[in-house]
Amino acid sequence: GNSVTQMEGPVTLSEEAFLTINCTYTATGYPSLFWYVQYPGEGLQLLLKATKADDKGSNKGFEATYRKETTSFHLEKGSVQVSDSAVYFCALSGPPGGGNKLTFGTGTQLKVEL
Amino acid sequence: EAGVVQSPRYKIIEKKQPVAFWCNPISGHNTLYWYLQNLGQGPELLIRYENEEAVDDSQLPKDRFSAERLKGVDSTLKIQPAELGDSAVYLCASSLLGKEDNEQFFGPGTRLTVL
């Protein structure tokens, strides 16, 4: 079945540091890939997505590239801010024809300090 | 535009008691999802509706969990009786269509504590 593996947190960075959160997946076919963010006390929000191999999703300075050869979708940001502190979830949709079922990773907590 | 609304936000009950959660999706969204999120884990799908029809309930523990979506809008998720292991956050999400790359919009969740 489908599965998503994320690096464990918490990840603690200083403001303006470079961020990478690793995500790899196992799936049937070619799923769409997503990063969701969950701020304290709020629901999950879609951060970015990519629907096919080599696509790059980007939003709010965050980027992730759909790498089929390494089955990865790593999240990156060049300069994090305190306001980026949240839990980040990598997810994929599928299997094909099975509707929009999302399979999530366990989440990575990011803490950004001044 | 209002997002996905869930109530209550928090619920504390004793084991063996019944509990119900309510979800109002974004207006016009025909697909509704209920997810279970255990502490430190990602959400896991419990049930998916397209309009009034439950099209995927394979992960719903049907011995104690039930759900309904009357008129294809609001939805209720019920647990009866609740067990200690049901303590978790219950998330509702909706999307315009059940297509694989359509964005799902999530509510804030209901945090259930079973004592």
PDB file of C-alpha atoms in Angstrom:
ATOM      1  CA  GLY A   1       0.000   0.000   0.000  1.00  0.00           C
ATOM      2  CA  ASN A   2       0.864   3.666  -0.064  1.00  0.00           C
ATOM      3  CA  SER A   3       3.126   5.104   2.599  1.00  0.00           C
ATOM      4  CA  VAL A   4       5.021   8.308   3.380  1.00  0.00           C
ATOM      5  CA  THR A   5       8.173   8.605   5.479  1.00  0.00           C
ATOM      6  CA  GLN A   6       9.270  11.942   6.916  1.00  0.00           C
ATOM      7  CA  MET A   7      12.289  12.926   8.933  1.00  0.00           C
ATOM      8  CA  GLU A   8      11.572  13.024  12.627  1.00  0.00           C
ATOM      9  CA  GLY A   9      11.405  16.257  14.514  1.00  0.00           C
ATOM     10  CA  PRO A  10      11.517  18.557  16.179  1.00  0.00           C
ATOM     11  CA  VAL A  11      13.751  20.550  13.903  1.00  0.00           C
ATOM     12  CA  THR A  12      15.057  23.682  15.605  1.00  0.00           C
ATOM     13  CA  LEU A  13      16.597  26.446  13.491  1.00  0.00           C
ATOM     14  CA  SER A  14      17.665  30.027  13.925  1.00  0.00           C
ATOM     15  CA  GLU A  15      15.843  32.676  11.933  1.00  0.00           C
ATOM     16  CA  GLU A  16      17.170  33.040   8.363  1.00  0.00           C
ATOM     17  CA  ALA A  17      18.623  29.517   8.368  1.00  0.00           C
ATOM     18  CA  PHE A  18      18.109  27.103   5.471  1.00  0.00           C
ATOM     19  CA  LEU A  19      15.435  24.462   5.929  1.00  0.00           C
ATOM     20  CA  THR A  20      15.177  20.964   4.500  1.00  0.00           C
ATOM     21  CA  ILE A  21      12.566  18.448   5.603  1.00  0.00           C
ATOM     22  CA  ASN A  22      12.995  15.084   3.929  1.00  0.00           C
ATOM     23  CA  CYS A  23      10.062  13.103   2.570  1.00  0.00           C
ATOM     24  CA  THR A  24      10.084   9.812   0.674  1.00  0.00           C
ATOM     25  CA  TYR A  25       7.125   7.785  -0.464  1.00  0.00           C
ATOM     26  CA  THR A  26       5.967   4.384  -1.661  1.00  0.00           C
ATOM     27  CA  ALA A  27       2.963   4.318  -3.955  1.00  0.00           C
ATOM     28  CA  THR A  28       1.211   2.557  -6.781  1.00  0.00           C
ATOM     29  CA  GLY A  29       1.438   4.458 -10.034  1.00  0.00           C
ATOM     30  CA  TYR A  30       2.164   8.166 -10.069  1.00  0.00           C
ATOM     31  CA  PRO A  31       0.469   9.912  -7.187  1.00  0.00           C
ATOM     32  CA  SER A  32       0.126  13.631  -6.610  1.00  0.00           C
ATOM     33  CA  LEU A  33       2.316  14.883  -3.774  1.00  0.00           C
ATOM     34  CA  PHE A  34       1.534  17.534  -1.183  1.00  0.00           C
ATOM     35  CA  TRP A  35       2.963  19.424   1.743  1.00  0.00           C
ATOM     36  CA  TYR A  36       0.476  20.545   4.382  1.00  0.00           C
ATOM     37  CA  VAL A  37       1.247  22.838   7.316  1.00  0.00           C
ATOM     38  CA  GLN A  38      -0.497  22.874  10.689  1.00  0.00           C
ATOM     39  CA  TYR A  39      -0.092  25.952  12.868  1.00  0.00           C
ATOM     40  CA  PRO A  40      -0.885  25.620  16.587  1.00  0.00           C
ATOM     41  CA  GLY A  41      -4.611  25.333  17.205  1.00  0.00           C
ATOM     42  CA  GLU A  42      -5.484  25.380  13.519  1.00  0.00           C
ATOM     43  CA  GLY A  43      -6.412  22.877  10.840  1.00  0.00           C
ATOM     44  CA  LEU A  44      -4.083  21.644   8.140  1.00  0.00           C
ATOM     45  CA  GLN A  45      -3.482  24.027   5.253  1.00  0.00           C
ATOM     46  CA  LEU A  46      -2.145  23.089   1.853  1.00  0.00           C
ATOM     47  CA  LEU A  47       1.310  24.609   1.444  1.00  0.00           C
ATOM     48  CA  LEU A  48       2.221  23.322  -2.017  1.00  0.00           C
ATOM     49  CA  LYS A  49       1.665  20.421  -4.374  1.00  0.00           C
ATOM     50  CA  ALA A  50       3.092  18.682  -7.443  1.00  0.00           C
ATOM     51  CA  THR A  51       1.121  16.398  -9.709  1.00  0.00           C
ATOM     52  CA  LYS A  52       3.755  14.796 -11.929  1.00  0.00           C
ATOM     53  CA  ALA A  53       7.429  13.911 -12.032  1.00  0.00           C
ATOM     54  CA  ASP A  54       9.884  16.854 -12.099  1.00  0.00           C
ATOM     55  CA  ASP A  55       7.138  19.332 -11.163  1.00  0.00           C
ATOM     56  CA  LYS A  56       8.176  21.906  -8.588  1.00  0.00           C
ATOM     57  CA  GLY A  57       5.594  23.152  -6.144  1.00  0.00           C
ATOM     58  CA  SER A  58       6.240  26.488  -4.458  1.00  0.00           C
ATOM     59  CA  ASN A  59       4.497  28.848  -2.057  1.00  0.00           C
ATOM     60  CA  LYS A  60       5.541  31.421   0.544  1.00  0.00           C
ATOM     61  CA  GLY A  61       9.224  30.785  -0.172  1.00  0.00           C
ATOM     62  CA  PHE A  62       8.880  27.016   0.286  1.00  0.00           C
ATOM     63  CA  GLU A  63       9.699  24.642  -2.577  1.00  0.00           C
ATOM     64  CA  ALA A  64       9.561  20.920  -3.236  1.00  0.00           C
ATOM     65  CA  THR A  65      10.348  18.956  -6.394  1.00  0.00           C
ATOM     66  CA  TYR A  66       8.659  15.673  -7.362  1.00  0.00           C
ATOM     67  CA  ARG A  67      11.539  13.231  -7.867  1.00  0.00           C
ATOM     68  CA  LYS A  68      10.274   9.955  -9.294  1.00  0.00           C
ATOM     69  CA  GLU A  69      13.710   8.355  -9.533  1.00  0.00           C
ATOM     70  CA  THR A  70      14.313   8.762  -5.799  1.00  0.00           C
ATOM     71  CA  THR A  71      10.604   8.704  -4.795  1.00  0.00           C
ATOM     72  CA  SER A  72      11.160  11.896  -2.829  1.00  0.00           C
ATOM     73  CA  PHE A  73       9.490  15.266  -2.273  1.00  0.00           C
ATOM     74  CA  HIS A  74      11.777  17.162   0.072  1.00  0.00           C
ATOM     75  CA  LEU A  75      10.608  20.535   1.417  1.00  0.00           C
ATOM     76  CA  GLU A  76      13.077  23.441   1.337  1.00  0.00           C
ATOM     77  CA  LYS A  77      13.150  27.098   2.262  1.00  0.00           C
ATOM     78  CA  GLY A  78      16.116  29.364   1.915  1.00  0.00           C
ATOM     79  CA  SER A  79      15.499  31.577   4.937  1.00  0.00           C
ATOM     80  CA  VAL A  80      13.039  30.594   7.652  1.00  0.00           C
ATOM     81  CA  GLN A  81      11.172  32.997   9.901  1.00  0.00           C
ATOM     82  CA  VAL A  82       9.785  32.612  13.392  1.00  0.00           C
ATOM     83  CA  SER A  83       6.318  32.611  11.837  1.00  0.00           C
ATOM     84  CA  ASP A  84       7.181  29.371   9.985  1.00  0.00           C
ATOM     85  CA  SER A  85       7.122  27.463  13.276  1.00  0.00           C
ATOM     86  CA  ALA A  86       4.522  24.735  12.750  1.00  0.00           C
ATOM     87  CA  VAL A  87       4.125  21.042  11.993  1.00  0.00           C
ATOM     88  CA  TYR A  88       4.690  20.063   8.356  1.00  0.00           C
ATOM     89  CA  PHE A  89       3.081  16.986   6.808  1.00  0.00           C
ATOM     90  CA  CYS A  90       4.058  15.326   3.560  1.00  0.00           C
ATOM     91  CA  ALA A  91       1.216  13.493   1.828  1.00  0.00           C
ATOM     92  CA  LEU A  92       0.305  11.675  -1.355  1.00  0.00           C
ATOM     93  CA  SER A  93      -2.990  10.954  -3.039  1.00  0.00           C
ATOM     94  CA  GLY A  94      -4.064   7.660  -4.509  1.00  0.00           C
ATOM     95  CA  PRO A  95      -4.254   4.907  -5.550  1.00  0.00           C
ATOM     96  CA  PRO A  96      -5.348   5.937  -9.039  1.00  0.00           C
ATOM     97  CA  GLY A  97      -9.075   5.683  -9.411  1.00  0.00           C
ATOM     98  CA  GLY A  98      -9.522   5.435  -5.665  1.00  0.00           C
ATOM     99  CA  GLY A  99     -10.681   8.974  -5.190  1.00  0.00           C
ATOM    100  CA  ASN A 100      -8.795  11.692  -3.378  1.00  0.00           C
ATOM    101  CA  LYS A 101      -7.561   9.641  -0.444  1.00  0.00           C
ATOM    102  CA  LEU A 102      -4.560  11.278   1.197  1.00  0.00           C
ATOM    103  CA  THR A 103      -1.864   9.261   2.946  1.00  0.00           C
ATOM    104  CA  PHE A 104       0.134  11.381   5.366  1.00  0.00           C
ATOM    105  CA  GLY A 105       3.534  11.112   6.951  1.00  0.00           C
ATOM    106  CA  THR A 106       3.868  11.461  10.710  1.00  0.00           C
ATOM    107  CA  GLY A 107       4.681  15.163  10.532  1.00  0.00           C
ATOM    108  CA  THR A 108       7.816  17.169  11.331  1.00  0.00           C
ATOM    109  CA  GLN A 109       7.674  19.919  13.913  1.00  0.00           C
ATOM    110  CA  LEU A 110       9.699  22.997  13.028  1.00  0.00           C
ATOM    111  CA  LYS A 111      10.737  25.513  15.661  1.00  0.00           C
ATOM    112  CA  VAL A 112      12.378  28.723  14.510  1.00  0.00           C
ATOM    113  CA  GLU A 113      14.112  30.855  17.117  1.00  0.00           C
ATOM    114  CA  LEU A 114      15.381  34.430  17.022  1.00  0.00           C
TER     115      LEU A 114
ATOM    116  CA  GLU B   1     -15.702  32.697   2.520  1.00  0.00           C
ATOM    117  CA  ALA B   2     -16.115  30.528   5.588  1.00  0.00           C
ATOM    118  CA  GLY B   3     -13.855  27.519   5.888  1.00  0.00           C
ATOM    119  CA  VAL B   4     -14.724  24.077   7.155  1.00  0.00           C
ATOM    120  CA  VAL B   5     -16.497  24.399  10.491  1.00  0.00           C
ATOM    121  CA  GLN B   6     -16.315  21.749  13.175  1.00  0.00           C
ATOM    122  CA  SER B   7     -17.879  21.528  16.584  1.00  0.00           C
ATOM    123  CA  PRO B   8     -17.228  21.070  19.363  1.00  0.00           C
ATOM    124  CA  ARG B   9     -13.550  22.013  19.383  1.00  0.00           C
ATOM    125  CA  TYR B  10     -12.926  20.017  22.541  1.00  0.00           C
ATOM    126  CA  LYS B  11     -14.810  17.184  24.203  1.00  0.00           C
ATOM    127  CA  ILE B  12     -14.061  15.259  27.376  1.00  0.00           C
ATOM    128  CA  ILE B  13     -16.115  12.173  28.167  1.00  0.00           C
ATOM    129  CA  GLU B  14     -15.874   9.047  30.249  1.00  0.00           C
ATOM    130  CA  LYS B  15     -15.329   5.701  28.575  1.00  0.00           C
ATOM    131  CA  LYS B  16     -18.441   3.859  27.404  1.00  0.00           C
ATOM    132  CA  GLN B  17     -20.261   7.162  26.828  1.00  0.00           C
ATOM    133  CA  PRO B  18     -21.451   8.181  23.358  1.00  0.00           C
ATOM    134  CA  VAL B  19     -20.061  11.223  21.561  1.00  0.00           C
ATOM    135  CA  ALA B  20     -20.828  13.018  18.308  1.00  0.00           C
ATOM    136  CA  PHE B  21     -18.890  15.451  16.151  1.00  0.00           C
ATOM    137  CA  TRP B  22     -20.356  17.806  13.592  1.00  0.00           C
ATOM    138  CA  CYS B  23     -18.867  19.181  10.393  1.00  0.00           C
ATOM    139  CA  ASN B  24     -20.071  21.832   7.977  1.00  0.00           C
ATOM    140  CA  PRO B  25     -17.997  21.793   4.766  1.00  0.00           C
ATOM    141  CA  ILE B  26     -17.198  24.693   2.497  1.00  0.00           C
ATOM    142  CA  SER B  27     -20.258  25.705   0.537  1.00  0.00           C
ATOM    143  CA  GLY B  28     -20.491  23.843  -2.748  1.00  0.00           C
ATOM    144  CA  HIS B  29     -17.967  21.138  -1.864  1.00  0.00           C
ATOM    145  CA  ASN B  30     -19.502  17.795  -2.698  1.00  0.00           C
ATOM    146  CA  THR B  31     -16.768  15.614  -1.176  1.00  0.00           C
ATOM    147  CA  LEU B  32     -16.359  15.355   2.581  1.00  0.00           C
ATOM    148  CA  TYR B  33     -13.753  13.437   4.576  1.00  0.00           C
ATOM    149  CA  TRP B  34     -13.358  12.444   8.207  1.00  0.00           C
ATOM    150  CA  TYR B  35      -9.818  11.801   9.404  1.00  0.00           C
ATOM    151  CA  LEU B  36      -8.447  10.544  12.716  1.00  0.00           C
ATOM    152  CA  GLN B  37      -5.217  12.102  13.971  1.00  0.00           C
ATOM    153  CA  ASN B  38      -3.481  10.427  16.883  1.00  0.00           C
ATOM    154  CA  LEU B  39      -0.913  12.383  18.871  1.00  0.00           C
ATOM    155  CA  GLY B  40       2.341  12.695  16.962  1.00  0.00           C
ATOM    156  CA  GLN B  41       0.910  11.067  13.859  1.00  0.00           C
ATOM    157  CA  GLY B  42      -0.466  12.147  10.532  1.00  0.00           C
ATOM    158  CA  PRO B  43      -4.185  12.058   9.807  1.00  0.00           C
ATOM    159  CA  GLU B  44      -5.705   8.760   8.683  1.00  0.00           C
ATOM    160  CA  LEU B  45      -8.848   8.593   6.580  1.00  0.00           C
ATOM    161  CA  LEU B  46     -11.928   7.160   8.295  1.00  0.00           C
ATOM    162  CA  ILE B  47     -14.587   7.802   5.689  1.00  0.00           C
ATOM    163  CA  ARG B  48     -15.115   9.733   2.469  1.00  0.00           C
ATOM    164  CA  TYR B  49     -18.447  10.971   1.132  1.00  0.00           C
ATOM    165  CA  GLU B  50     -19.345  12.069  -2.351  1.00  0.00           C
ATOM    166  CA  ASN B  51     -22.593  13.944  -1.872  1.00  0.00           C
ATOM    167  CA  GLU B  52     -24.707  11.719   0.381  1.00  0.00           C
ATOM    168  CA  GLU B  53     -22.916   8.480  -0.472  1.00  0.00           C
ATOM    169  CA  ALA B  54     -20.135   6.986   1.623  1.00  0.00           C
ATOM    170  CA  VAL B  55     -17.764   5.864  -1.147  1.00  0.00           C
ATOM    171  CA  ASP B  56     -14.888   4.756   1.090  1.00  0.00           C
ATOM    172  CA  ASP B  57     -15.537   3.615   4.654  1.00  0.00           C
ATOM    173  CA  SER B  58     -13.058   0.763   4.693  1.00  0.00           C
ATOM    174  CA  GLN B  59     -11.087   2.265   7.620  1.00  0.00           C
ATOM    175  CA  LEU B  60     -14.119   3.075   9.778  1.00  0.00           C
ATOM    176  CA  PRO B  61     -14.450   0.746  12.815  1.00  0.00           C
ATOM    177  CA  LYS B  62     -18.089  -0.029  12.225  1.00  0.00           C
ATOM    178  CA  ASP B  63     -18.666  -1.777  15.528  1.00  0.00           C
ATOM    179  CA  ARG B  64     -18.589   1.541  17.379  1.00  0.00           C
ATOM    180  CA  PHE B  65     -18.244   4.313  14.781  1.00  0.00           C
ATOM    181  CA  SER B  66     -20.963   5.606  12.499  1.00  0.00           C
ATOM    182  CA  ALA B  67     -21.307   8.587  10.224  1.00  0.00           C
ATOM    183  CA  GLU B  68     -23.956  10.257   8.157  1.00  0.00           C
ATOM    184  CA  ARG B  69     -24.195  13.061   5.674  1.00  0.00           C
ATOM    185  CA  LEU B  70     -27.827  13.910   5.218  1.00  0.00           C
ATOM    186  CA  LYS B  71     -28.696  16.060   2.209  1.00  0.00           C
ATOM    187  CA  GLY B  72     -25.078  15.944   1.105  1.00  0.00           C
ATOM    188  CA  VAL B  73     -23.976  18.927   3.186  1.00  0.00           C
ATOM    189  CA  ASP B  74     -23.327  18.658   6.938  1.00  0.00           C
ATOM    190  CA  SER B  75     -21.966  15.492   8.417  1.00  0.00           C
ATOM    191  CA  THR B  76     -21.947  13.860  11.839  1.00  0.00           C
ATOM    192  CA  LEU B  77     -19.463  11.310  13.133  1.00  0.00           C
ATOM    193  CA  LYS B  78     -20.521   9.282  16.164  1.00  0.00           C
ATOM    194  CA  ILE B  79     -18.754   6.936  18.542  1.00  0.00           C
ATOM    195  CA  GLN B  80     -20.776   4.650  20.774  1.00  0.00           C
ATOM    196  CA  PRO B  81     -19.445   3.521  23.149  1.00  0.00           C
ATOM    197  CA  ALA B  82     -16.182   5.457  23.382  1.00  0.00           C
ATOM    198  CA  GLU B  83     -13.006   3.710  24.509  1.00  0.00           C
ATOM    199  CA  LEU B  84      -9.823   5.111  26.013  1.00  0.00           C
ATOM    200  CA  GLY B  85      -7.985   4.529  22.733  1.00  0.00           C
ATOM    201  CA  ASP B  86     -10.383   6.828  20.882  1.00  0.00           C
ATOM    202  CA  SER B  87      -8.696   9.870  22.421  1.00  0.00           C
ATOM    203  CA  ALA B  88      -7.436  11.790  19.386  1.00  0.00           C
ATOM    204  CA  VAL B  89      -8.217  14.719  17.106  1.00  0.00           C
ATOM    205  CA  TYR B  90     -11.010  14.159  14.588  1.00  0.00           C
ATOM    206  CA  LEU B  91     -10.560  16.228  11.449  1.00  0.00           C
ATOM    207  CA  CYS B  92     -13.109  17.024   8.800  1.00  0.00           C
ATOM    208  CA  ALA B  93     -12.094  18.101   5.309  1.00  0.00           C
ATOM    209  CA  SER B  94     -13.902  18.929   2.102  1.00  0.00           C
ATOM    210  CA  SER B  95     -13.059  19.330  -1.558  1.00  0.00           C
ATOM    211  CA  LEU B  96     -14.947  20.392  -4.642  1.00  0.00           C
ATOM    212  CA  LEU B  97     -14.498  17.040  -6.357  1.00  0.00           C
ATOM    213  CA  GLY B  98     -12.971  13.769  -5.351  1.00  0.00           C
ATOM    214  CA  LYS B  99     -10.199  14.079  -7.891  1.00  0.00           C
ATOM    215  CA  GLU B 100      -6.710  13.044  -6.877  1.00  0.00           C
ATOM    216  CA  ASP B 101      -5.053  16.436  -7.099  1.00  0.00           C
ATOM    217  CA  ASN B 102      -7.945  18.499  -5.792  1.00  0.00           C
ATOM    218  CA  GLU B 103      -7.093  20.430  -2.660  1.00  0.00           C
ATOM    219  CA  GLN B 104      -8.713  19.253   0.528  1.00  0.00           C
ATOM    220  CA  PHE B 105      -9.610  22.019   2.979  1.00  0.00           C
ATOM    221  CA  PHE B 106      -9.416  21.026   6.627  1.00  0.00           C
ATOM    222  CA  GLY B 107     -11.336  22.192   9.644  1.00  0.00           C
ATOM    223  CA  PRO B 108      -9.643  22.888  13.004  1.00  0.00           C
ATOM    224  CA  GLY B 109     -10.615  19.492  14.361  1.00  0.00           C
ATOM    225  CA  THR B 110     -12.319  18.206  17.492  1.00  0.00           C
ATOM    226  CA  ARG B 111      -9.979  17.069  20.230  1.00  0.00           C
ATOM    227  CA  LEU B 112     -11.558  14.139  22.086  1.00  0.00           C
ATOM    228  CA  THR B 113     -10.346  13.002  25.489  1.00  0.00           C
ATOM    229  CA  VAL B 114     -11.787   9.775  26.874  1.00  0.00           C
ATOM    230  CA  LEU B 115     -11.242   9.266  30.622  1.00  0.00           C
TER     231      LEU B 115
END
